[in-house]
Structure formats: structure tokens, C-alpha cells
PDB file of C-alpha atoms in Angstrom:
ATOM      1  CA  GLU M   1       0.000   0.000   0.000  1.00 79.00           C
ATOM      2  CA  ALA M   2       1.303   3.412  -0.981  1.00 79.00           C
ATOM      3  CA  GLN M   3       1.767   5.498   2.110  1.00 89.00           C
ATOM      4  CA  VAL M   4       3.651   8.140   4.000  1.00 94.00           C
ATOM      5  CA  THR M   5       4.381   7.264   7.601  1.00 95.00           C
ATOM      6  CA  GLN M   6       5.405   9.552  10.422  1.00 96.00           C
ATOM      7  CA  ASN M   7       6.697   8.828  13.896  1.00 97.00           C
ATOM      8  CA  PRO M   8       5.872   9.592  16.543  1.00 96.00           C
ATOM      9  CA  ARG M   9       2.218  10.483  16.095  1.00 94.00           C
ATOM     10  CA  TYR M  10       2.092  12.334  19.390  1.00 96.00           C
ATOM     11  CA  LEU M  11       4.929  13.896  21.338  1.00 97.00           C
ATOM     12  CA  ILE M  12       5.089  16.057  24.430  1.00 97.00           C
ATOM     13  CA  THR M  13       8.494  17.488  25.212  1.00 96.00           C
ATOM     14  CA  VAL M  14      10.146  20.346  27.039  1.00 96.00           C
ATOM     15  CA  THR M  15      11.834  23.464  25.773  1.00 97.00           C
ATOM     16  CA  GLY M  16      15.345  22.886  24.488  1.00 96.00           C
ATOM     17  CA  LYS M  17      15.270  19.106  24.275  1.00 97.00           C
ATOM     18  CA  LYS M  18      16.287  18.072  20.766  1.00 97.00           C
ATOM     19  CA  LEU M  19      13.832  15.893  18.899  1.00 97.00           C
ATOM     20  CA  THR M  20      13.407  14.283  15.517  1.00 98.00           C
ATOM     21  CA  VAL M  21      10.187  13.445  13.727  1.00 98.00           C
ATOM     22  CA  THR M  22      10.693  10.773  11.119  1.00 98.00           C
ATOM     23  CA  CYS M  23       8.964  10.586   7.765  1.00 98.00           C
ATOM     24  CA  SER M  24       9.162   7.713   5.346  1.00 97.00           C
ATOM     25  CA  GLN M  25       7.478   6.994   2.020  1.00 96.00           C
ATOM     26  CA  ASN M  26       7.369   3.732   0.094  1.00 94.00           C
ATOM     27  CA  MET M  27       6.546   5.131  -3.340  1.00 92.00           C
ATOM     28  CA  ASN M  28      10.041   6.050  -4.534  1.00 92.00           C
ATOM     29  CA  HIS M  29       9.013   9.712  -4.682  1.00 91.00           C
ATOM     30  CA  GLU M  30      11.662  12.309  -5.357  1.00 89.00           C
ATOM     31  CA  TYR M  31       9.808  15.198  -3.776  1.00 90.00           C
ATOM     32  CA  MET M  32       9.085  15.410  -0.059  1.00 93.00           C
ATOM     33  CA  SER M  33       8.120  18.257   2.192  1.00 93.00           C
ATOM     34  CA  TRP M  34       7.143  19.214   5.720  1.00 96.00           C
ATOM     35  CA  TYR M  35       4.216  21.402   6.732  1.00 94.00           C
ATOM     36  CA  ARG M  36       2.958  22.670  10.026  1.00 95.00           C
ATOM     37  CA  GLN M  37      -0.729  23.246  10.619  1.00 92.00           C
ATOM     38  CA  ASP M  38      -1.950  25.824  13.102  1.00 91.00           C
ATOM     39  CA  PRO M  39      -5.538  26.905  13.805  1.00 85.00           C
ATOM     40  CA  GLY M  40      -6.566  29.791  11.615  1.00 83.00           C
ATOM     41  CA  LEU M  41      -3.325  29.676   9.633  1.00 87.00           C
ATOM     42  CA  GLY M  42      -3.830  26.592   7.506  1.00 86.00           C
ATOM     43  CA  LEU M  43      -0.768  24.671   6.400  1.00 88.00           C
ATOM     44  CA  ARG M  44       2.572  26.349   5.982  1.00 91.00           C
ATOM     45  CA  GLN M  45       5.556  24.708   4.389  1.00 90.00           C
ATOM     46  CA  ILE M  46       8.665  24.351   6.530  1.00 95.00           C
ATOM     47  CA  TYR M  47      11.173  22.660   4.219  1.00 94.00           C
ATOM     48  CA  TYR M  48      11.093  20.634   1.068  1.00 92.00           C
ATOM     49  CA  SER M  49      13.413  18.313  -0.764  1.00 93.00           C
ATOM     50  CA  MET M  50      13.555  17.650  -4.469  1.00 88.00           C
ATOM     51  CA  ASN M  51      15.871  14.664  -4.197  1.00 90.00           C
ATOM     52  CA  VAL M  52      18.557  13.055  -2.081  1.00 93.00           C
ATOM     53  CA  GLU M  53      20.872  15.688  -0.588  1.00 93.00           C
ATOM     54  CA  VAL M  54      18.756  18.495  -2.108  1.00 92.00           C
ATOM     55  CA  THR M  55      16.730  20.489   0.402  1.00 94.00           C
ATOM     56  CA  ASP M  56      15.404  24.027   0.528  1.00 91.00           C
ATOM     57  CA  LYS M  57      13.536  26.319   2.863  1.00 92.00           C
ATOM     58  CA  GLY M  58       9.805  26.782   2.716  1.00 89.00           C
ATOM     59  CA  ASP M  59       7.852  29.618   4.254  1.00 88.00           C
ATOM     60  CA  VAL M  60       8.581  28.985   7.939  1.00 94.00           C
ATOM     61  CA  PRO M  61      11.982  27.264   8.262  1.00 96.00           C
ATOM     62  CA  GLU M  62      13.231  29.001  11.423  1.00 97.00           C
ATOM     63  CA  GLY M  63      13.970  26.587  14.230  1.00 97.00           C
ATOM     64  CA  TYR M  64      13.906  23.495  12.021  1.00 98.00           C
ATOM     65  CA  LYS M  65      16.411  21.374  10.161  1.00 98.00           C
ATOM     66  CA  VAL M  66      15.938  18.546   7.700  1.00 97.00           C
ATOM     67  CA  SER M  67      18.090  15.993   5.973  1.00 96.00           C
ATOM     68  CA  ARG M  68      17.634  13.767   2.967  1.00 97.00           C
ATOM     69  CA  LYS M  69      20.267  11.073   2.997  1.00 97.00           C
ATOM     70  CA  GLU M  70      18.006   8.462   1.473  1.00 96.00           C
ATOM     71  CA  LYS M  71      15.192   8.854  -0.996  1.00 95.00           C
ATOM     72  CA  ARG M  72      12.549   7.317   1.245  1.00 97.00           C
ATOM     73  CA  ASN M  73      13.288   9.271   4.448  1.00 97.00           C
ATOM     74  CA  PHE M  74      12.974  12.947   5.268  1.00 98.00           C
ATOM     75  CA  PRO M  75      13.316  13.572   9.008  1.00 98.00           C
ATOM     76  CA  LEU M  76      12.417  16.886  10.615  1.00 98.00           C
ATOM     77  CA  ILE M  77      14.775  17.971  13.363  1.00 98.00           C
ATOM     78  CA  LEU M  78      14.104  20.482  16.098  1.00 97.00           C
ATOM     79  CA  GLU M  79      17.475  21.212  17.692  1.00 96.00           C
ATOM     80  CA  SER M  80      16.061  23.335  20.512  1.00 97.00           C
ATOM     81  CA  PRO M  81      12.278  23.221  20.515  1.00 97.00           C
ATOM     82  CA  SER M  82      10.309  26.151  21.841  1.00 97.00           C
ATOM     83  CA  PRO M  83       6.628  26.457  22.793  1.00 97.00           C
ATOM     84  CA  ASN M  84       5.825  28.316  19.565  1.00 96.00           C
ATOM     85  CA  GLN M  85       6.677  25.127  17.711  1.00 98.00           C
ATOM     86  CA  THR M  86       3.716  23.392  19.310  1.00 98.00           C
ATOM     87  CA  SER M  87       1.765  22.378  16.247  1.00 97.00           C
ATOM     88  CA  LEU M  88       0.493  19.584  14.040  1.00 94.00           C
ATOM     89  CA  TYR M  89       3.135  18.525  11.529  1.00 96.00           C
ATOM     90  CA  PHE M  90       2.548  16.815   8.202  1.00 95.00           C
ATOM     91  CA  CYS M  91       5.030  15.191   5.919  1.00 95.00           C
ATOM     92  CA  ALA M  92       4.139  14.884   2.239  1.00 93.00           C
ATOM     93  CA  SER M  93       5.606  13.295  -0.844  1.00 92.00           C
ATOM     94  CA  SER M  94       4.671  13.433  -4.477  1.00 88.00           C
ATOM     95  CA  THR M  95       5.244  11.621  -7.700  1.00 79.00           C
ATOM     96  CA  SER M  96       7.110  14.528  -9.180  1.00 72.00           C
ATOM     97  CA  LYS M  97       8.920  17.571  -7.926  1.00 64.00           C
ATOM     98  CA  VAL M  98       7.002  19.658 -10.429  1.00 66.00           C
ATOM     99  CA  LEU M  99       3.598  18.721  -8.967  1.00 67.00           C
ATOM    100  CA  GLY M 100       2.137  18.469 -12.454  1.00 69.00           C
ATOM    101  CA  ALA M 101      -1.371  17.572 -13.513  1.00 67.00           C
ATOM    102  CA  THR M 102      -0.835  13.849 -13.246  1.00 70.00           C
ATOM    103  CA  ASP M 103       1.031  14.018  -9.966  1.00 75.00           C
ATOM    104  CA  THR M 104      -0.474  13.204  -6.637  1.00 78.00           C
ATOM    105  CA  GLN M 105       0.755  14.528  -3.337  1.00 83.00           C
ATOM    106  CA  TYR M 106       0.381  12.119  -0.446  1.00 89.00           C
ATOM    107  CA  PHE M 107       0.255  13.301   3.122  1.00 91.00           C
ATOM    108  CA  GLY M 108       1.308  11.457   6.231  1.00 93.00           C
ATOM    109  CA  PRO M 109      -1.039  11.020   9.205  1.00 91.00           C
ATOM    110  CA  GLY M 110       0.429  13.923  11.137  1.00 93.00           C
ATOM    111  CA  THR M 111       2.481  14.366  14.301  1.00 96.00           C
ATOM    112  CA  ARG M 112       1.015  16.393  17.108  1.00 95.00           C
ATOM    113  CA  LEU M 113       3.845  18.062  18.984  1.00 97.00           C
ATOM    114  CA  THR M 114       3.515  19.906  22.267  1.00 97.00           C
ATOM    115  CA  VAL M 115       6.492  21.811  23.629  1.00 97.00           C
ATOM    116  CA  LEU M 116       6.164  22.823  27.275  1.00 96.00           C
TER     117      LEU M 116
ATOM    118  CA  ALA V   1       3.900  34.855  -4.463  1.00 66.00           C
ATOM    119  CA  GLN V   2       0.737  33.022  -5.330  1.00 74.00           C
ATOM    120  CA  SER V   3      -1.714  32.699  -2.468  1.00 84.00           C
ATOM    121  CA  VAL V   4      -5.296  31.732  -1.812  1.00 89.00           C
ATOM    122  CA  SER V   5      -7.852  33.107   0.596  1.00 93.00           C
ATOM    123  CA  GLN V   6     -10.812  31.277   2.010  1.00 94.00           C
ATOM    124  CA  HIS V   7     -13.482  33.600   3.254  1.00 85.00           C
ATOM    125  CA  ASN V   8     -15.630  31.210   5.225  1.00 84.00           C
ATOM    126  CA  HIS V   9     -13.811  30.030   8.313  1.00 89.00           C
ATOM    127  CA  HIS V  10     -16.685  28.128   9.885  1.00 94.00           C
ATOM    128  CA  VAL V  11     -19.762  26.830   8.115  1.00 96.00           C
ATOM    129  CA  ILE V  12     -22.650  24.956   9.691  1.00 97.00           C
ATOM    130  CA  LEU V  13     -25.190  23.221   7.465  1.00 97.00           C
ATOM    131  CA  SER V  14     -28.003  20.768   7.895  1.00 97.00           C
ATOM    132  CA  GLU V  15     -27.880  17.481   6.057  1.00 96.00           C
ATOM    133  CA  ALA V  16     -29.116  17.715   2.447  1.00 96.00           C
ATOM    134  CA  ALA V  17     -28.292  21.411   2.248  1.00 97.00           C
ATOM    135  CA  SER V  18     -26.168  22.642  -0.629  1.00 97.00           C
ATOM    136  CA  LEU V  19     -22.587  23.659  -0.005  1.00 97.00           C
ATOM    137  CA  GLU V  20     -20.398  26.300  -1.555  1.00 97.00           C
ATOM    138  CA  LEU V  21     -17.023  27.183  -0.055  1.00 97.00           C
ATOM    139  CA  GLY V  22     -15.229  30.188  -1.422  1.00 96.00           C
ATOM    140  CA  CYS V  23     -11.628  30.278  -2.568  1.00 96.00           C
ATOM    141  CA  ASN V  24      -9.922  33.182  -4.314  1.00 95.00           C
ATOM    142  CA  TYR V  25      -6.392  33.151  -5.619  1.00 91.00           C
ATOM    143  CA  SER V  26      -4.061  36.072  -6.036  1.00 87.00           C
ATOM    144  CA  TYR V  27      -2.139  35.392  -9.203  1.00 72.00           C
ATOM    145  CA  GLY V  28      -3.313  36.439 -12.658  1.00 64.00           C
ATOM    146  CA  GLY V  29      -1.240  34.039 -14.706  1.00 71.00           C
ATOM    147  CA  THR V  30      -1.386  30.292 -15.110  1.00 76.00           C
ATOM    148  CA  VAL V  31      -2.512  28.682 -11.906  1.00 81.00           C
ATOM    149  CA  ASN V  32      -2.949  25.188 -10.622  1.00 88.00           C
ATOM    150  CA  LEU V  33      -5.583  24.897  -7.932  1.00 92.00           C
ATOM    151  CA  PHE V  34      -6.506  22.208  -5.449  1.00 93.00           C
ATOM    152  CA  TRP V  35      -9.053  21.369  -2.806  1.00 95.00           C
ATOM    153  CA  TYR V  36      -8.082  19.096   0.056  1.00 94.00           C
ATOM    154  CA  VAL V  37     -10.226  17.673   2.842  1.00 95.00           C
ATOM    155  CA  GLN V  38      -9.137  16.719   6.338  1.00 92.00           C
ATOM    156  CA  TYR V  39     -11.567  14.565   8.273  1.00 93.00           C
ATOM    157  CA  PRO V  40     -11.285  14.732  12.070  1.00 89.00           C
ATOM    158  CA  GLY V  41      -8.053  13.123  13.194  1.00 84.00           C
ATOM    159  CA  GLN V  42      -6.979  12.193   9.700  1.00 86.00           C
ATOM    160  CA  HIS V  43      -4.470  13.368   7.152  1.00 85.00           C
ATOM    161  CA  LEU V  44      -5.240  15.521   4.150  1.00 89.00           C
ATOM    162  CA  GLN V  45      -6.819  13.934   1.125  1.00 90.00           C
ATOM    163  CA  LEU V  46      -7.092  15.402  -2.333  1.00 90.00           C
ATOM    164  CA  LEU V  47     -10.679  16.147  -3.371  1.00 94.00           C
ATOM    165  CA  LEU V  48      -9.975  17.593  -6.789  1.00 93.00           C
ATOM    166  CA  LYS V  49      -7.552  19.702  -8.764  1.00 91.00           C
ATOM    167  CA  TYR V  50      -7.533  22.026 -11.743  1.00 91.00           C
ATOM    168  CA  PHE V  51      -4.647  22.360 -14.139  1.00 87.00           C
ATOM    169  CA  SER V  52      -6.243  23.167 -17.481  1.00 85.00           C
ATOM    170  CA  GLY V  53      -9.202  22.339 -19.694  1.00 88.00           C
ATOM    171  CA  ASP V  54     -12.796  22.174 -18.517  1.00 92.00           C
ATOM    172  CA  PRO V  55     -13.163  24.768 -15.748  1.00 94.00           C
ATOM    173  CA  LEU V  56     -15.755  22.607 -13.998  1.00 96.00           C
ATOM    174  CA  VAL V  57     -13.796  19.959 -12.159  1.00 95.00           C
ATOM    175  CA  LYS V  58     -15.389  16.854 -10.694  1.00 96.00           C
ATOM    176  CA  GLY V  59     -13.809  15.338  -7.635  1.00 94.00           C
ATOM    177  CA  ILE V  60     -14.382  12.487  -5.271  1.00 93.00           C
ATOM    178  CA  LYS V  61     -17.363  12.071  -2.936  1.00 94.00           C
ATOM    179  CA  GLY V  62     -19.653  14.178  -5.143  1.00 96.00           C
ATOM    180  CA  PHE V  63     -17.651  17.399  -4.864  1.00 97.00           C
ATOM    181  CA  GLU V  64     -16.984  19.732  -7.743  1.00 97.00           C
ATOM    182  CA  ALA V  65     -15.295  23.077  -8.193  1.00 97.00           C
ATOM    183  CA  GLU V  66     -15.493  25.723 -10.863  1.00 96.00           C
ATOM    184  CA  PHE V  67     -12.497  27.722 -12.006  1.00 94.00           C
ATOM    185  CA  ILE V  68     -13.615  31.236 -12.949  1.00 93.00           C
ATOM    186  CA  LYS V  69     -10.605  33.119 -14.230  1.00 90.00           C
ATOM    187  CA  SER V  70     -12.351  36.490 -14.400  1.00 90.00           C
ATOM    188  CA  LYS V  71     -13.212  36.259 -10.727  1.00 92.00           C
ATOM    189  CA  PHE V  72      -9.942  34.636  -9.609  1.00 92.00           C
ATOM    190  CA  SER V  73     -12.105  32.027  -7.909  1.00 94.00           C
ATOM    191  CA  PHE V  74     -12.166  28.281  -7.441  1.00 96.00           C
ATOM    192  CA  ASN V  75     -15.198  27.613  -5.267  1.00 96.00           C
ATOM    193  CA  LEU V  76     -15.996  24.147  -3.988  1.00 97.00           C
ATOM    194  CA  ARG V  77     -19.563  22.885  -4.280  1.00 97.00           C
ATOM    195  CA  LYS V  78     -21.675  19.928  -3.335  1.00 97.00           C
ATOM    196  CA  PRO V  79     -25.420  19.837  -4.024  1.00 97.00           C
ATOM    197  CA  SER V  80     -26.391  17.864  -0.919  1.00 97.00           C
ATOM    198  CA  VAL V  81     -24.092  17.438   2.073  1.00 97.00           C
ATOM    199  CA  GLN V  82     -24.061  14.532   4.469  1.00 96.00           C
ATOM    200  CA  TRP V  83     -23.077  14.300   8.094  1.00 96.00           C
ATOM    201  CA  SER V  84     -19.927  12.470   6.976  1.00 96.00           C
ATOM    202  CA  ASP V  85     -18.784  15.607   5.113  1.00 97.00           C
ATOM    203  CA  THR V  86     -17.989  17.227   8.454  1.00 97.00           C
ATOM    204  CA  ALA V  87     -14.328  18.124   8.028  1.00 97.00           C
ATOM    205  CA  GLU V  88     -11.899  20.922   7.367  1.00 95.00           C
ATOM    206  CA  TYR V  89     -11.478  21.967   3.767  1.00 96.00           C
ATOM    207  CA  PHE V  90      -8.387  23.596   2.338  1.00 94.00           C
ATOM    208  CA  CYS V  91      -7.936  25.370  -0.942  1.00 94.00           C
ATOM    209  CA  ALA V  92      -4.383  25.439  -2.305  1.00 92.00           C
ATOM    210  CA  VAL V  93      -2.472  26.899  -5.219  1.00 89.00           C
ATOM    211  CA  LYS V  94       0.775  25.663  -6.654  1.00 82.00           C
ATOM    212  CA  GLY V  95       3.536  28.066  -5.742  1.00 65.00           C
ATOM    213  CA  ASN V  96       5.760  30.084  -8.030  1.00 61.00           C
ATOM    214  CA  SER V  97       8.553  27.551  -7.858  1.00 61.00           C
ATOM    215  CA  GLY V  98       6.211  24.766  -8.829  1.00 61.00           C
ATOM    216  CA  TYR V  99       7.586  22.790  -5.941  1.00 66.00           C
ATOM    217  CA  ALA V 100       5.140  23.681  -3.211  1.00 74.00           C
ATOM    218  CA  LEU V 101       1.488  24.162  -2.496  1.00 82.00           C
ATOM    219  CA  ASN V 102       0.349  27.341  -0.762  1.00 85.00           C
ATOM    220  CA  PHE V 103      -2.651  26.539   1.377  1.00 89.00           C
ATOM    221  CA  GLY V 104      -5.500  28.723   2.507  1.00 91.00           C
ATOM    222  CA  LYS V 105      -6.375  28.941   6.181  1.00 91.00           C
ATOM    223  CA  GLY V 106      -9.102  26.365   5.856  1.00 92.00           C
ATOM    224  CA  THR V 107     -12.856  26.220   6.307  1.00 95.00           C
ATOM    225  CA  SER V 108     -14.328  24.111   9.059  1.00 95.00           C
ATOM    226  CA  LEU V 109     -17.590  22.512   7.957  1.00 97.00           C
ATOM    227  CA  LEU V 110     -20.018  21.032  10.443  1.00 97.00           C
ATOM    228  CA  VAL V 111     -22.995  19.141   9.044  1.00 97.00           C
ATOM    229  CA  THR V 112     -25.780  18.581  11.535  1.00 96.00           C
ATOM    230  CA  PRO V 113     -28.209  15.672  11.265  1.00 90.00           C
TER     231      PRO V 113
END
């Protein structure tokens, strides 16, 4: 089954304690990205990756890092989490980096992060 | 940068009522537009998308949207909603780089029995 998986699904942590949210897709997609969803703000892109070792900033990259060492994985790293990073995070991947008419973007189930 | 705005933040309808959710985009050139749905506790799912051709786009679950270039709009419609349509709906436009989707702030739909 084609899917994007994220772990953990729920996480409560404290300010400053480094954490990593993993994202993995089994569809051999080149393009992957991370979004955060906040009430009243919709989804905002944090980082994206067009291929292995190719990453770039989205709209709200501050406080986040990513890596793309393998095609299937795109972890999101919070080196020093702060309460304003409390949010619902979605990983996504798509059949093409161009997001053309025949492409489909798949979203993961989400990770709800609370930073105290 | 291309962006979309959704004017209805919260909508409450009775079952069998007709639905129209507004979405306006900011860019006057070629646009690619999407509607996504997020059911409670679930991830986003694509309802429909417009790239070119027939401006009336049919999606899944009986949804449709009409691209009206002169009005910069891409409103989502369904003639008769069901309780199971209770969800959050997001309009999105493909960004300038072509590598990202810019989402609207979402519309929360509650359908009452």
C-alpha cells in the first residue's frame, strides 16, 4: 500500500530538548516536504526536498532542520524546541517535484507536537 | 507569491443542504488549484484539482469546483451534504517555484443531522 508514515504520532516534550520526527514513504518519490498546521493559519511549508541531498527552505523554516540522505526518508529535526513550535506537523511526498497535472501529493497522518 | 484566501472560516449546514465554499487566488497568470479535505483526526486527502481544460472539475465524494478566471475564484460545491462531510477543507495553489502548495487557512464545515 502506498503510504507516508510519520513517527511519533504524538509527542510532548520540554523546551530545548532536541527531537526528531521521522517521515518515510514507500513510493520512490523524489519530492518530499514538511508542513505545520496551526488553527486559523492553515498549512505552511517548513522545508522541502527535491531529491537526495537536495533540500530548501519553505515559508517557515526558522527553528527546524531537515536531511535527505536516502530517498525514502525525510526527518524533521528540532534542535532546541520552543513552545511556539507546538503544532500539528505533516510530511508529504509526491510523484514529481514539479507537482504536475498527473502528480499526486500524499500526506502522512500527522504528528502532534507539544512543547512545554 | 501566489496565495489563496478562504473567506468562510466556519460553516454549519443541515444534512441535504447545498454547499459552496469560497476560494480566491491572487495570481493572474497560469494557476494550478486544489481542494483538500481533512476529516477529524486524519491526514489531508485530495478532493480535486484544476490544471487546465474544462473549468468545472469533478472530484471524489460528489464534490466539484469551478475555475472562474475572471473572478480569480475556485469555489468548492456539493449539491447535498451529508453528516460524513464534516471536516476541514483547504484550498491550495501551486507556488511560483512549482515545488510547493500554498494553502488557505481552511474552512471548518459542520454538518448537523
